[in-house]
mmCIF file of C-alpha atoms and ligand atoms in Angstrom:
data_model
loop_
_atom_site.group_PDB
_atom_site.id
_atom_site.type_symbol
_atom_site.label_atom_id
_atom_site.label_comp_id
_atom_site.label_asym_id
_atom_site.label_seq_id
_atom_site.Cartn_x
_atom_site.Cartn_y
_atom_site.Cartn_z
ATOM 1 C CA UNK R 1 19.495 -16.807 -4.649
ATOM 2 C CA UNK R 2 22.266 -19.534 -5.126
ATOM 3 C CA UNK R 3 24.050 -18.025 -2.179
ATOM 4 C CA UNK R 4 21.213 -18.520 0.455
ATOM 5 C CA UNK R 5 20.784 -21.673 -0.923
ATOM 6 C CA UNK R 6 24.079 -22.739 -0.501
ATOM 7 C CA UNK R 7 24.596 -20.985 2.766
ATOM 8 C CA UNK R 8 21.442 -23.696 4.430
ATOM 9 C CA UNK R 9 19.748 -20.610 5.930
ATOM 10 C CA UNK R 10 16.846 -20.250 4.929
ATOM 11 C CA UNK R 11 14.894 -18.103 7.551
ATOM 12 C CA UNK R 12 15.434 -15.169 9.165
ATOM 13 C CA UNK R 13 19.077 -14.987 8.691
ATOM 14 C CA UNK R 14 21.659 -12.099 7.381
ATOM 15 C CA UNK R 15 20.115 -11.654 4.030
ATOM 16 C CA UNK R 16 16.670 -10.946 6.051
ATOM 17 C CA UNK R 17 18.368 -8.934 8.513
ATOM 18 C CA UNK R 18 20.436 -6.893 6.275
ATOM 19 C CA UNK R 19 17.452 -5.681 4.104
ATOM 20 C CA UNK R 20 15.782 -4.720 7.189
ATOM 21 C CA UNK R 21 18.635 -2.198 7.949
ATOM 22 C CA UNK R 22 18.783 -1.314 4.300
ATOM 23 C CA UNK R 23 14.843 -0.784 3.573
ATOM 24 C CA UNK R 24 14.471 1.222 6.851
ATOM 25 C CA UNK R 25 17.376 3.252 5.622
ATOM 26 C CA UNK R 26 15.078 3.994 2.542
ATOM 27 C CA UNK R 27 12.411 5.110 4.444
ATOM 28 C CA UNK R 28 14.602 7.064 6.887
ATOM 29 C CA UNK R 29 13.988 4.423 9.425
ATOM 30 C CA UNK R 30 17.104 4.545 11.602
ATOM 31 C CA UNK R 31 15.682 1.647 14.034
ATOM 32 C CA UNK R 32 15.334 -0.498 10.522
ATOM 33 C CA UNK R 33 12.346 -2.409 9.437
ATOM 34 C CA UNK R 34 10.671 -6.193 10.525
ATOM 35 C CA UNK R 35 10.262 -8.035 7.315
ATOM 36 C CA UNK R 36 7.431 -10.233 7.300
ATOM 37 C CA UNK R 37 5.376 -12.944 4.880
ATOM 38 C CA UNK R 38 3.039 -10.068 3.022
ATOM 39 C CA UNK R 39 1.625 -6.689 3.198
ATOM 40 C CA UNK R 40 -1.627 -8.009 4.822
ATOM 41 C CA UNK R 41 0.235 -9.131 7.555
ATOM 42 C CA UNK R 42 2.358 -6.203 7.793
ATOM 43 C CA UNK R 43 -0.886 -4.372 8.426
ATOM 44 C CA UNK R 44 -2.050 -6.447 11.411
ATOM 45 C CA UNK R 45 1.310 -7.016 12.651
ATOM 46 C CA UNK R 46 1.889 -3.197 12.595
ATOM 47 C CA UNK R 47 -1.753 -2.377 13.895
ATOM 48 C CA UNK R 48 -1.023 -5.139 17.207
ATOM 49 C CA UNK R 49 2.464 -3.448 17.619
ATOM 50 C CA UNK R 50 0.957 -0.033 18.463
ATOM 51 C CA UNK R 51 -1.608 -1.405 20.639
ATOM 52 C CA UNK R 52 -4.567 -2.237 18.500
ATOM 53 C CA UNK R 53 -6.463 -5.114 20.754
ATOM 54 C CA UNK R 54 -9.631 -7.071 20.167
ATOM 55 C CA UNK R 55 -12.799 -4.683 20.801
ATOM 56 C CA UNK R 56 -11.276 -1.520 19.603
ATOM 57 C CA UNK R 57 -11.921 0.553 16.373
ATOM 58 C CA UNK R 58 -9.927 1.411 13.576
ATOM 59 C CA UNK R 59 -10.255 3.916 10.853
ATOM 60 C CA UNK R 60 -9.733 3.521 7.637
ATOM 61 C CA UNK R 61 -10.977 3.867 4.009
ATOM 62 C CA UNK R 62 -13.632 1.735 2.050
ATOM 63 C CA UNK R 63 -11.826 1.944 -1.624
ATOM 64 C CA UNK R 64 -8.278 0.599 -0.758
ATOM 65 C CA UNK R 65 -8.975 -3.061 -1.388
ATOM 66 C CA UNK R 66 -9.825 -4.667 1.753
ATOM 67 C CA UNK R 67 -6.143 -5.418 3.411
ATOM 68 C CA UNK R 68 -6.830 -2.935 6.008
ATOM 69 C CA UNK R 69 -10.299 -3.845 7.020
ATOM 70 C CA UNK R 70 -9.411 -7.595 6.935
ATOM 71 C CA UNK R 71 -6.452 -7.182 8.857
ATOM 72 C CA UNK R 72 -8.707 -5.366 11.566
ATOM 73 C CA UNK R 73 -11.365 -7.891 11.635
ATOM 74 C CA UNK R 74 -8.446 -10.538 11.778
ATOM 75 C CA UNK R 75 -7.419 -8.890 15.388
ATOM 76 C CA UNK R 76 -11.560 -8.650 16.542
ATOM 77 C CA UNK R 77 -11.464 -5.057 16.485
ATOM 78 C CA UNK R 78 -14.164 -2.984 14.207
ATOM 79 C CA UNK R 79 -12.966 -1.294 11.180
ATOM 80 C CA UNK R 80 -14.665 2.173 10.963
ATOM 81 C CA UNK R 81 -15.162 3.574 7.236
ATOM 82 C CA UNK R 82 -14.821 7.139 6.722
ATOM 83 C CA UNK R 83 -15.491 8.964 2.884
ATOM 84 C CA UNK R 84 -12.091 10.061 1.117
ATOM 85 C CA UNK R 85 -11.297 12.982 -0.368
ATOM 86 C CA UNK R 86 -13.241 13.681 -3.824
ATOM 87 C CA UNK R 87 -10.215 14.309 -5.572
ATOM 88 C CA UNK R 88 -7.302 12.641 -4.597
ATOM 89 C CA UNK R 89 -9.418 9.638 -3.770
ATOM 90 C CA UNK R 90 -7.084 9.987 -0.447
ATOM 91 C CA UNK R 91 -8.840 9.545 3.782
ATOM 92 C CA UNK R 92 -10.458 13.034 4.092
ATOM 93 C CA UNK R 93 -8.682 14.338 7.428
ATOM 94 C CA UNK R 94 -11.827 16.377 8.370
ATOM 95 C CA UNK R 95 -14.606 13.246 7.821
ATOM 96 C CA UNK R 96 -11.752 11.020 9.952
ATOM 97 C CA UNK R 97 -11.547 13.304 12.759
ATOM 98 C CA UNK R 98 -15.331 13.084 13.123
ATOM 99 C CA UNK R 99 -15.492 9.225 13.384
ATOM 100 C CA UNK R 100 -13.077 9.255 16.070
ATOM 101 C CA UNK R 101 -14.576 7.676 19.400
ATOM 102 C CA UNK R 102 -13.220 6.567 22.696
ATOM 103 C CA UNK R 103 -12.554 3.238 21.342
ATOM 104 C CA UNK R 104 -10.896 4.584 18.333
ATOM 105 C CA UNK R 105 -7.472 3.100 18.968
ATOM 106 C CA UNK R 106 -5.681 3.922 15.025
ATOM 107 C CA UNK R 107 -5.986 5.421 11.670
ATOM 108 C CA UNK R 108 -4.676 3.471 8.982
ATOM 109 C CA UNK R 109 -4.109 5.842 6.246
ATOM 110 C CA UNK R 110 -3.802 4.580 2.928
ATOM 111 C CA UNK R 111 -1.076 6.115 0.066
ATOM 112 C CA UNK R 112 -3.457 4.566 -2.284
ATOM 113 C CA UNK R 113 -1.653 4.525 -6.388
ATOM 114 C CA UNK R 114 1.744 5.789 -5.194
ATOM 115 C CA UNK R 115 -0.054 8.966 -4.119
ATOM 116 C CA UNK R 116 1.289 9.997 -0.432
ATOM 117 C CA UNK R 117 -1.110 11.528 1.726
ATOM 118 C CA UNK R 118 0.094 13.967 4.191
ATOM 119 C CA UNK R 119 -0.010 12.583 7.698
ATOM 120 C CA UNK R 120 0.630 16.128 9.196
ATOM 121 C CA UNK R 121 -2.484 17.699 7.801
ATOM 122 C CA UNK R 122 -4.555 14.747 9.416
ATOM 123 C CA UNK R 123 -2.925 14.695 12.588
ATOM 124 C CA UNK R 124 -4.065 18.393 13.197
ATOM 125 C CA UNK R 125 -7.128 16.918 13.206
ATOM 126 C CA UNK R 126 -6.930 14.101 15.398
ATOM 127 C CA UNK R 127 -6.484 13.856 19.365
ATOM 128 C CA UNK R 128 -2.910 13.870 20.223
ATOM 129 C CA UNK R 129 -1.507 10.742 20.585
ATOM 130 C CA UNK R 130 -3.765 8.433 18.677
ATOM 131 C CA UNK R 131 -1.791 6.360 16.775
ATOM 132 C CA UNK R 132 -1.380 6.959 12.451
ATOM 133 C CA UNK R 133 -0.676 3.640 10.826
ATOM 134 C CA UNK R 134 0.775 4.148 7.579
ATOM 135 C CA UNK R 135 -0.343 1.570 4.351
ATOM 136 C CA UNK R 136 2.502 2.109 2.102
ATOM 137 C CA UNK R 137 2.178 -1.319 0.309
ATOM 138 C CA UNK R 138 1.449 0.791 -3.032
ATOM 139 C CA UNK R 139 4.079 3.627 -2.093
ATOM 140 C CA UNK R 140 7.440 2.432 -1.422
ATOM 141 C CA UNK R 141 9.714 5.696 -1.824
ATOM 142 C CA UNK R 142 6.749 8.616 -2.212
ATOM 143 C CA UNK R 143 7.336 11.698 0.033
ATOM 144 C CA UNK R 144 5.140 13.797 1.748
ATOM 145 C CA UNK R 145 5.726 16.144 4.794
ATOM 146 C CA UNK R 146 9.489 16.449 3.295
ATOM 147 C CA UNK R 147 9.663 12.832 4.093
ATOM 148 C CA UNK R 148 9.744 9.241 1.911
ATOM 149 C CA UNK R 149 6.586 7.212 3.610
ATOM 150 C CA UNK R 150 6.965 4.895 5.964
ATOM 151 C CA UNK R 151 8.540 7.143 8.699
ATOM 152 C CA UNK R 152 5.339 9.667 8.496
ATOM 153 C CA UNK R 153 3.185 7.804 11.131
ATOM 154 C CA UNK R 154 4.079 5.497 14.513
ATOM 155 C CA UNK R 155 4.246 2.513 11.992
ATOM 156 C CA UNK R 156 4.171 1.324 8.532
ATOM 157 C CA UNK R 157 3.270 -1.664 6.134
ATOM 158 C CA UNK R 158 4.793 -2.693 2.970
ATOM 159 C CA UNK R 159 3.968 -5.498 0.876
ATOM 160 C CA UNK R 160 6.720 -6.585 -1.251
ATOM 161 C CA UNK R 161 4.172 -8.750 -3.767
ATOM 162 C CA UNK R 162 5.446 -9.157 -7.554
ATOM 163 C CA UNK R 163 3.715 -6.429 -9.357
ATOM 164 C CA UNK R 164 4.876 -3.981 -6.341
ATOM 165 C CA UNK R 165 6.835 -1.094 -7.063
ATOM 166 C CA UNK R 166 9.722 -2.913 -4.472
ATOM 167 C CA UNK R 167 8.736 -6.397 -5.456
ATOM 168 C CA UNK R 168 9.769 -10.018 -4.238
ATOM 169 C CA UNK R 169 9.851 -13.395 -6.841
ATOM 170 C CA UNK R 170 6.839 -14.101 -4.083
ATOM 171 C CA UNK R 171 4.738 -13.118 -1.381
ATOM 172 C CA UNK R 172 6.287 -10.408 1.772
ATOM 173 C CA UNK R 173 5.917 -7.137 3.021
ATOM 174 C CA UNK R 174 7.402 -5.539 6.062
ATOM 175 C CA UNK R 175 6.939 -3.217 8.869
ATOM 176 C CA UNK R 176 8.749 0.080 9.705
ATOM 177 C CA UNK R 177 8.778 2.945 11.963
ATOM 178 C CA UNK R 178 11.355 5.303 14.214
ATOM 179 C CA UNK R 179 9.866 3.829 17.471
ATOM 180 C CA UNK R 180 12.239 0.946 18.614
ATOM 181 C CA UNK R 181 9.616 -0.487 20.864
ATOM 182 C CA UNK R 182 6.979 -0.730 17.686
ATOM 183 C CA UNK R 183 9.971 -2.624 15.957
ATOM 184 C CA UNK R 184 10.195 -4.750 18.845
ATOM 185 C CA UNK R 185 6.876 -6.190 19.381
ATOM 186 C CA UNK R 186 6.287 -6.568 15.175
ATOM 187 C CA UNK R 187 9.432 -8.229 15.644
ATOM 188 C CA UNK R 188 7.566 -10.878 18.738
ATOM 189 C CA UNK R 189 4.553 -10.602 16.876
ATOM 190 C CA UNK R 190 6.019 -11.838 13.673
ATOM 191 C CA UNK R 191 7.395 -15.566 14.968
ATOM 192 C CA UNK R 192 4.980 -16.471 17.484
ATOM 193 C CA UNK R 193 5.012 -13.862 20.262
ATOM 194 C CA UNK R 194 8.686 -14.884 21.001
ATOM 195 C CA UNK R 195 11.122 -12.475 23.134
ATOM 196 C CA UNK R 196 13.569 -15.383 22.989
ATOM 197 C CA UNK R 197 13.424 -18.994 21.479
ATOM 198 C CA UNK R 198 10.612 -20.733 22.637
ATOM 199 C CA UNK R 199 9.167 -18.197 24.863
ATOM 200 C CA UNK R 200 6.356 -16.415 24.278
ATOM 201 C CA UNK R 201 6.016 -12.947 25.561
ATOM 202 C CA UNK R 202 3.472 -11.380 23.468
ATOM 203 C CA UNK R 203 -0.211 -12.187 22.746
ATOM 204 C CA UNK R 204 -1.355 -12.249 18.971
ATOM 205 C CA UNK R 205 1.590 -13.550 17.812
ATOM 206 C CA UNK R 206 2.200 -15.967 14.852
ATOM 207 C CA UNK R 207 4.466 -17.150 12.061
ATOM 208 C CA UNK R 208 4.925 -14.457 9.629
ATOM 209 C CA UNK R 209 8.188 -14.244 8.198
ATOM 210 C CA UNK R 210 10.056 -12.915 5.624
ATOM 211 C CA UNK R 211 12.707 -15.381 3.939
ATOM 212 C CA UNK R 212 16.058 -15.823 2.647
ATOM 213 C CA UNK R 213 15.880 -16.211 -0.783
ATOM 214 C CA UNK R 214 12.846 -12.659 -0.885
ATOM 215 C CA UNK R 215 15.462 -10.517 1.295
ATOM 216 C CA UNK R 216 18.361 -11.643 -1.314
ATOM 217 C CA UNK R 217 16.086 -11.029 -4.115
ATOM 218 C CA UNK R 218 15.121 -7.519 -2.712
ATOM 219 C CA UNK R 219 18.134 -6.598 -1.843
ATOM 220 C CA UNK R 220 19.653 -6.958 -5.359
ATOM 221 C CA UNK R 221 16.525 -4.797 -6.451
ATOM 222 C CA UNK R 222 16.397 -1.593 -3.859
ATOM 223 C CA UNK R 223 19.049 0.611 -5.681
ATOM 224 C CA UNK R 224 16.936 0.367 -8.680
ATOM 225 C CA UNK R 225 13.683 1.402 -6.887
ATOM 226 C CA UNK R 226 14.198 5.276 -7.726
ATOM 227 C CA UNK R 227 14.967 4.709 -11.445
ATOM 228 C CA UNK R 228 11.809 2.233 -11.742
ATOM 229 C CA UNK R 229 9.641 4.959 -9.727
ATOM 230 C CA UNK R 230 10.816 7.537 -12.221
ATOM 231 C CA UNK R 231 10.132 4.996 -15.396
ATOM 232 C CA UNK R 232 6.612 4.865 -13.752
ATOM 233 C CA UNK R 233 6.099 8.204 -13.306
ATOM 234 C CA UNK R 234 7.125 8.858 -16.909
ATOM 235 C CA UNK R 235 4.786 6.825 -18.403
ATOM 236 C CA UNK R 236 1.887 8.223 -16.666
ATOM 237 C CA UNK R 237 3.036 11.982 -17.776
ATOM 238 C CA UNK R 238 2.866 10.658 -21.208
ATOM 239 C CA UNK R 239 -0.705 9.282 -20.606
ATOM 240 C CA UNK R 240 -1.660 12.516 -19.118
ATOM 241 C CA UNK R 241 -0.408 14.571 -21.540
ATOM 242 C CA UNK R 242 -1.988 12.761 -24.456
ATOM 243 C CA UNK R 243 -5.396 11.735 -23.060
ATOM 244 C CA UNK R 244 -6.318 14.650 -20.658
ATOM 245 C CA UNK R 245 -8.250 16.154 -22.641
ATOM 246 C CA UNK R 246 -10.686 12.961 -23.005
ATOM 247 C CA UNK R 247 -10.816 11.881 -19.657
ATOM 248 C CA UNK R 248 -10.204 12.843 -16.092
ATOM 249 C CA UNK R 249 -7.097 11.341 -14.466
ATOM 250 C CA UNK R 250 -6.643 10.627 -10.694
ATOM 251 C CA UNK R 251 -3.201 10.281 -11.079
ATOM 252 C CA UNK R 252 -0.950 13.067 -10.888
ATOM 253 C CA UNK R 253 2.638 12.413 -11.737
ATOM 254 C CA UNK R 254 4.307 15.305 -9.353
ATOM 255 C CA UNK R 255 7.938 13.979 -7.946
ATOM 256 C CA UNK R 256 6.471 13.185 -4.588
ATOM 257 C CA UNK R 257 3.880 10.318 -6.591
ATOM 258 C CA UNK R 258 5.536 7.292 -7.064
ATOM 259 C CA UNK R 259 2.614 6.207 -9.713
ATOM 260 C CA UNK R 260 1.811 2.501 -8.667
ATOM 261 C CA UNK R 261 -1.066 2.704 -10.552
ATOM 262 C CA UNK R 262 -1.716 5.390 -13.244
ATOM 263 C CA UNK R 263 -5.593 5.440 -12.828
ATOM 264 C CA UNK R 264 -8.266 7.610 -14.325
ATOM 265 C CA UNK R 265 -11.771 7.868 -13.840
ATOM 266 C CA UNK R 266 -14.825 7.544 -16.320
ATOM 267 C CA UNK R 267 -18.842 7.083 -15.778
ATOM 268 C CA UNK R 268 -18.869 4.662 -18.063
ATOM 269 C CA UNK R 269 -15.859 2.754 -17.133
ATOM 270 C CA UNK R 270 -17.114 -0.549 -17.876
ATOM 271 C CA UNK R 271 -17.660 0.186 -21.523
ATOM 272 C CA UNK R 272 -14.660 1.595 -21.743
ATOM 273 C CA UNK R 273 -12.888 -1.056 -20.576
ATOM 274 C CA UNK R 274 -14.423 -3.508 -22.847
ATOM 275 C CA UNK R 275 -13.861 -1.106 -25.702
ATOM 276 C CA UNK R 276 -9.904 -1.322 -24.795
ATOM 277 C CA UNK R 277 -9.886 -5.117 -24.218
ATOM 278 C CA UNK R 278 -11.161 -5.932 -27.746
ATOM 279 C CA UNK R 279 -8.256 -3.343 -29.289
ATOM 280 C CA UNK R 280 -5.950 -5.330 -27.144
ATOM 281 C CA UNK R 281 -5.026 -2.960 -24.272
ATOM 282 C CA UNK R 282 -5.389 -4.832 -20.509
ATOM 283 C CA UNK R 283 -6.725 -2.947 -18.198
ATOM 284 C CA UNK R 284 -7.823 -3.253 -14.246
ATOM 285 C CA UNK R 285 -9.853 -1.886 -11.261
ATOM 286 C CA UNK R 286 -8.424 -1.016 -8.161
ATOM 287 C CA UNK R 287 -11.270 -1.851 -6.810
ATOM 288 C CA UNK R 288 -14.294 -1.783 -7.889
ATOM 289 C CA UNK R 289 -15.978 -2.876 -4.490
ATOM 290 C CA UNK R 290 -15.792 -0.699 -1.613
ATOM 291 C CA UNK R 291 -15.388 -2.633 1.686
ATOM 292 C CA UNK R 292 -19.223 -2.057 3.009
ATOM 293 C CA UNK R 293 -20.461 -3.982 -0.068
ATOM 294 C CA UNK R 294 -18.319 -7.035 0.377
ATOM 295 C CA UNK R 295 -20.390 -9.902 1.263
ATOM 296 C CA UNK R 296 -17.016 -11.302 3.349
ATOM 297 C CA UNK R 297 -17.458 -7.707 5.651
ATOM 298 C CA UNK R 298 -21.272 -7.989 5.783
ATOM 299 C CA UNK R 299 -22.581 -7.119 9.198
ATOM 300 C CA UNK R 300 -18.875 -6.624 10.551
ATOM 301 C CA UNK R 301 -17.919 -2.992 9.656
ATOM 302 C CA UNK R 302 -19.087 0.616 10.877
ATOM 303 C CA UNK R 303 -20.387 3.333 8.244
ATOM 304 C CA UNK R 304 -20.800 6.299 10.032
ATOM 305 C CA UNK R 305 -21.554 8.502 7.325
ATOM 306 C CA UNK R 306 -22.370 7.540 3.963
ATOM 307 C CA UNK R 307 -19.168 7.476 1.158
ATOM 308 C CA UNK R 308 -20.672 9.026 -1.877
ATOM 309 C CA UNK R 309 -16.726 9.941 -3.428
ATOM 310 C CA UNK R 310 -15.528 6.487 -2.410
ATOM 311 C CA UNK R 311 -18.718 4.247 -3.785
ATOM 312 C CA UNK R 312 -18.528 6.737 -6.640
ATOM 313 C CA UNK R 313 -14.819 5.695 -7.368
ATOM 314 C CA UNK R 314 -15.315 2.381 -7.128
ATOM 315 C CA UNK R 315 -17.426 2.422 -10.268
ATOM 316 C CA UNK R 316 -15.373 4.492 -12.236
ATOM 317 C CA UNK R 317 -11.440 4.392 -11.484
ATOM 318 C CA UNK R 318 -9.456 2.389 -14.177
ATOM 319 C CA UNK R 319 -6.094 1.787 -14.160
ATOM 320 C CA UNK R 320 -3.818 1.718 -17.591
ATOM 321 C CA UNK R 321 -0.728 -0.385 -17.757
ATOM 322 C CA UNK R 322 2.162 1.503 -16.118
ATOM 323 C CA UNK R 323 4.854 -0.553 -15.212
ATOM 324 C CA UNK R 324 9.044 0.210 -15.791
ATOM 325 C CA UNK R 325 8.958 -2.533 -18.096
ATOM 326 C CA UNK R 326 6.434 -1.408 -20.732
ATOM 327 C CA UNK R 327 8.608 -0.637 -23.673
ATOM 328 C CA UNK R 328 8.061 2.132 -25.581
ATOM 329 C CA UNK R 329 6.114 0.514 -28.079
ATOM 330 C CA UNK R 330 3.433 -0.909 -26.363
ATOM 331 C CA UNK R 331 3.238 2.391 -24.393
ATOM 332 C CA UNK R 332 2.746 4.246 -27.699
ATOM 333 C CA UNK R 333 0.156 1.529 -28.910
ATOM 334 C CA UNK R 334 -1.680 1.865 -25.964
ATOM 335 C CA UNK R 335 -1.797 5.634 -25.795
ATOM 336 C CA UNK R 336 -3.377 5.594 -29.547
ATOM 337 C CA UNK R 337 -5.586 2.821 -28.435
ATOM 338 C CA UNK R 338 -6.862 4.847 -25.383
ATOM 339 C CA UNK R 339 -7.179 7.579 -27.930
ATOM 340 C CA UNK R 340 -9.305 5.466 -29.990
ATOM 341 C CA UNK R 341 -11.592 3.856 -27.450
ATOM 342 C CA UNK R 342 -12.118 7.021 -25.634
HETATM 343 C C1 PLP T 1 -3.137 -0.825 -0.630
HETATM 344 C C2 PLP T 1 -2.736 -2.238 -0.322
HETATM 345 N N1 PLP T 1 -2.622 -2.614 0.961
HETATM 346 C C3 PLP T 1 -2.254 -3.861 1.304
HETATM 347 C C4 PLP T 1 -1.993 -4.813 0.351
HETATM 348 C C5 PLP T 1 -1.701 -6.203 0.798
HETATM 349 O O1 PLP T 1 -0.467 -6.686 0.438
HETATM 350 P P1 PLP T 1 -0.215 -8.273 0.251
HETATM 351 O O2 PLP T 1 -0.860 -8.672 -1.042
HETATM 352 O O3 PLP T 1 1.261 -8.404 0.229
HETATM 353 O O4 PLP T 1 -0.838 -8.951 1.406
HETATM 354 C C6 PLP T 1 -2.071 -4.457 -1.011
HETATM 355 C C7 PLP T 1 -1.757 -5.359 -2.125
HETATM 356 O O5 PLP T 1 -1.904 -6.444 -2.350
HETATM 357 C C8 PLP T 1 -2.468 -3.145 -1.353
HETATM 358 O O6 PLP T 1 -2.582 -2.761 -2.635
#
């Protein structure tokens, strides 16, 4: 941090541009990644960059927070809801295939938790060539298909946001993928449509950039990302294997799982959760709203079949504090206390 400050660079320079190499490198990125100001952007940056325009659909899930539909509506097109998987909580391949339309111009597929979905099993579903956009803002360094996510669609979004498992001292994400030319245009898209200084070449572009003192900041934290995605995944095998027997668990903590969120699920979640606040255990939902029933969305979204697993997980997913730096005992307090309550 001293060092960008006392190099007077302070936007997009070689801290910025050297994470970019590095990240993609992580992913298995060759071309590199386009860092930008959050994971929201990311998303709209990354759905303009393969072609997304104002009047087309998009596909996507209703119980992965919002970012995706917002960033949709942000470009004018119409996010289209599909049901997820009953299990994995995951886009159902077979329920997206049947939403697809001629204006369908991208899937976004969520890794929601840390939990990778496989974008080979949907793409045997979908037309060729329709474009997979990858939300990896809860996933940095899962695998699926053989490969770390982020490289398993045309494009992907990170968001580098504190409590991230790759996060900044503040807000940024990024966009990757193997295709040069997506890299490109997120590039123009990210710092107002530019192809050079002061001209713009692209439409929907903006300011949305990643800076100095983040890119130092995440650079000095990459190498540790593996050992912090193990320390995550540990924790959650010790909630499993105590509390598994008292409650289900959507969370599986297999190697390819990089466990942003150890969540289970209970039909009386909200109890629950009040039982664990007043022992002193802090919990959250992720989310308890799915994206038809926001008031913000009203009017603006398609359903074309109803989401029974979705709206069902919405009112019962909890997540349990899983993060590297939980110390052992507050993990071992909170696994009695869950115990307890439950
Ligand atoms: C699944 C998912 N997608 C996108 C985002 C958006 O990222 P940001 O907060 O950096 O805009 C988040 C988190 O905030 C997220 O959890």
């Amino acid at each position: 941090m001293l060092r960008v400050v006392r190099s007077g660079f302070y936007v997009l320079g070689p801290e910025t541009e050297r994470f970019e190499a590095e990240f993609g490198a992580f992913c298995g990125a060759g071309a590199g990644a386009v860092g930008v100001a959050s994971g929201t952007d990311a998303l709209e940056i990354a759905l303009r960059a393969v072609g997304v325009s104002a009047g087309a659909e998009v596909i996507t899930v209703p119980n992965a927070g919002g970012y995706t539909t917002g960033a949709v509506l942000a470009i004018g097109a119409t996010p289209v809801l599909v049901d997820v998987d009953a299990r994995s909580l995951l886009i159902d391949p077979e329920r997206c295939a049947a939403a697809v339309t001629s204006r369908t111009a991208a899937i976004v597929v969520t890794h929601l938790y840390g939990s990778p979905a496989s974008v080979r099993s949907l793409r045997e579903w979908l037309p060729p060539g329709l474009p997979v956009v990858e939300d990896a803002a809860q996933a940095h360094g899962a695998v699926a298909d053989g490969q770390r996510v982020g490289v398993l669609g045309d494009a992907a979004a990170f968001s580098f946001y504190p409590t991230k498992n790759l996060g900044a001292i503040g807000d940024g994400g990024a966009v990757v993928s193997r295709d040069r030319a997506i890299l490109d245009r997120a590039r123009m898209l990210r710092q107002y449509g530019w192809s050079e200084r002061y001209v713009a070449s692209v439409g929907g572009g903006r300011n949305s950039r990643l800076d100095e003192i983040q890119a130092a900041v995440l650079r000095v934290k990459l190498p540790h990302l593996t050992t912090w995605n193990d320390a995550r995944r540990a924790i959650a095998r010790r909630f499993l294997d105590a509390v598994s027997d008292r409650v289900e668990f959507v969370t599986r903590a297999d190697a390819s799982n990089v466990v942003h969120l150890c969540v289970a699920r209970h039909p009386e979640r909200d109890a629950l959760r009040d039982r664990l606040s007043a022992l002193g255990v802090g919990t959250a939902v992720h989310f308890p709203v799915p994206d038809h029933a926001q008031t913000a969305f009203a009017g603006r979204v398609r359903v074309p079949e109803p989401t029974p697993c979705a709206d069902r997980a919405c009112a019962e997913v909890l997540s349990l504090p899983c993060f590297p730096e939980l110390t052992e005992a507050e993990l071992e307090s909170a696994i009695s206390t869950v115990r307890e309550a439950w």
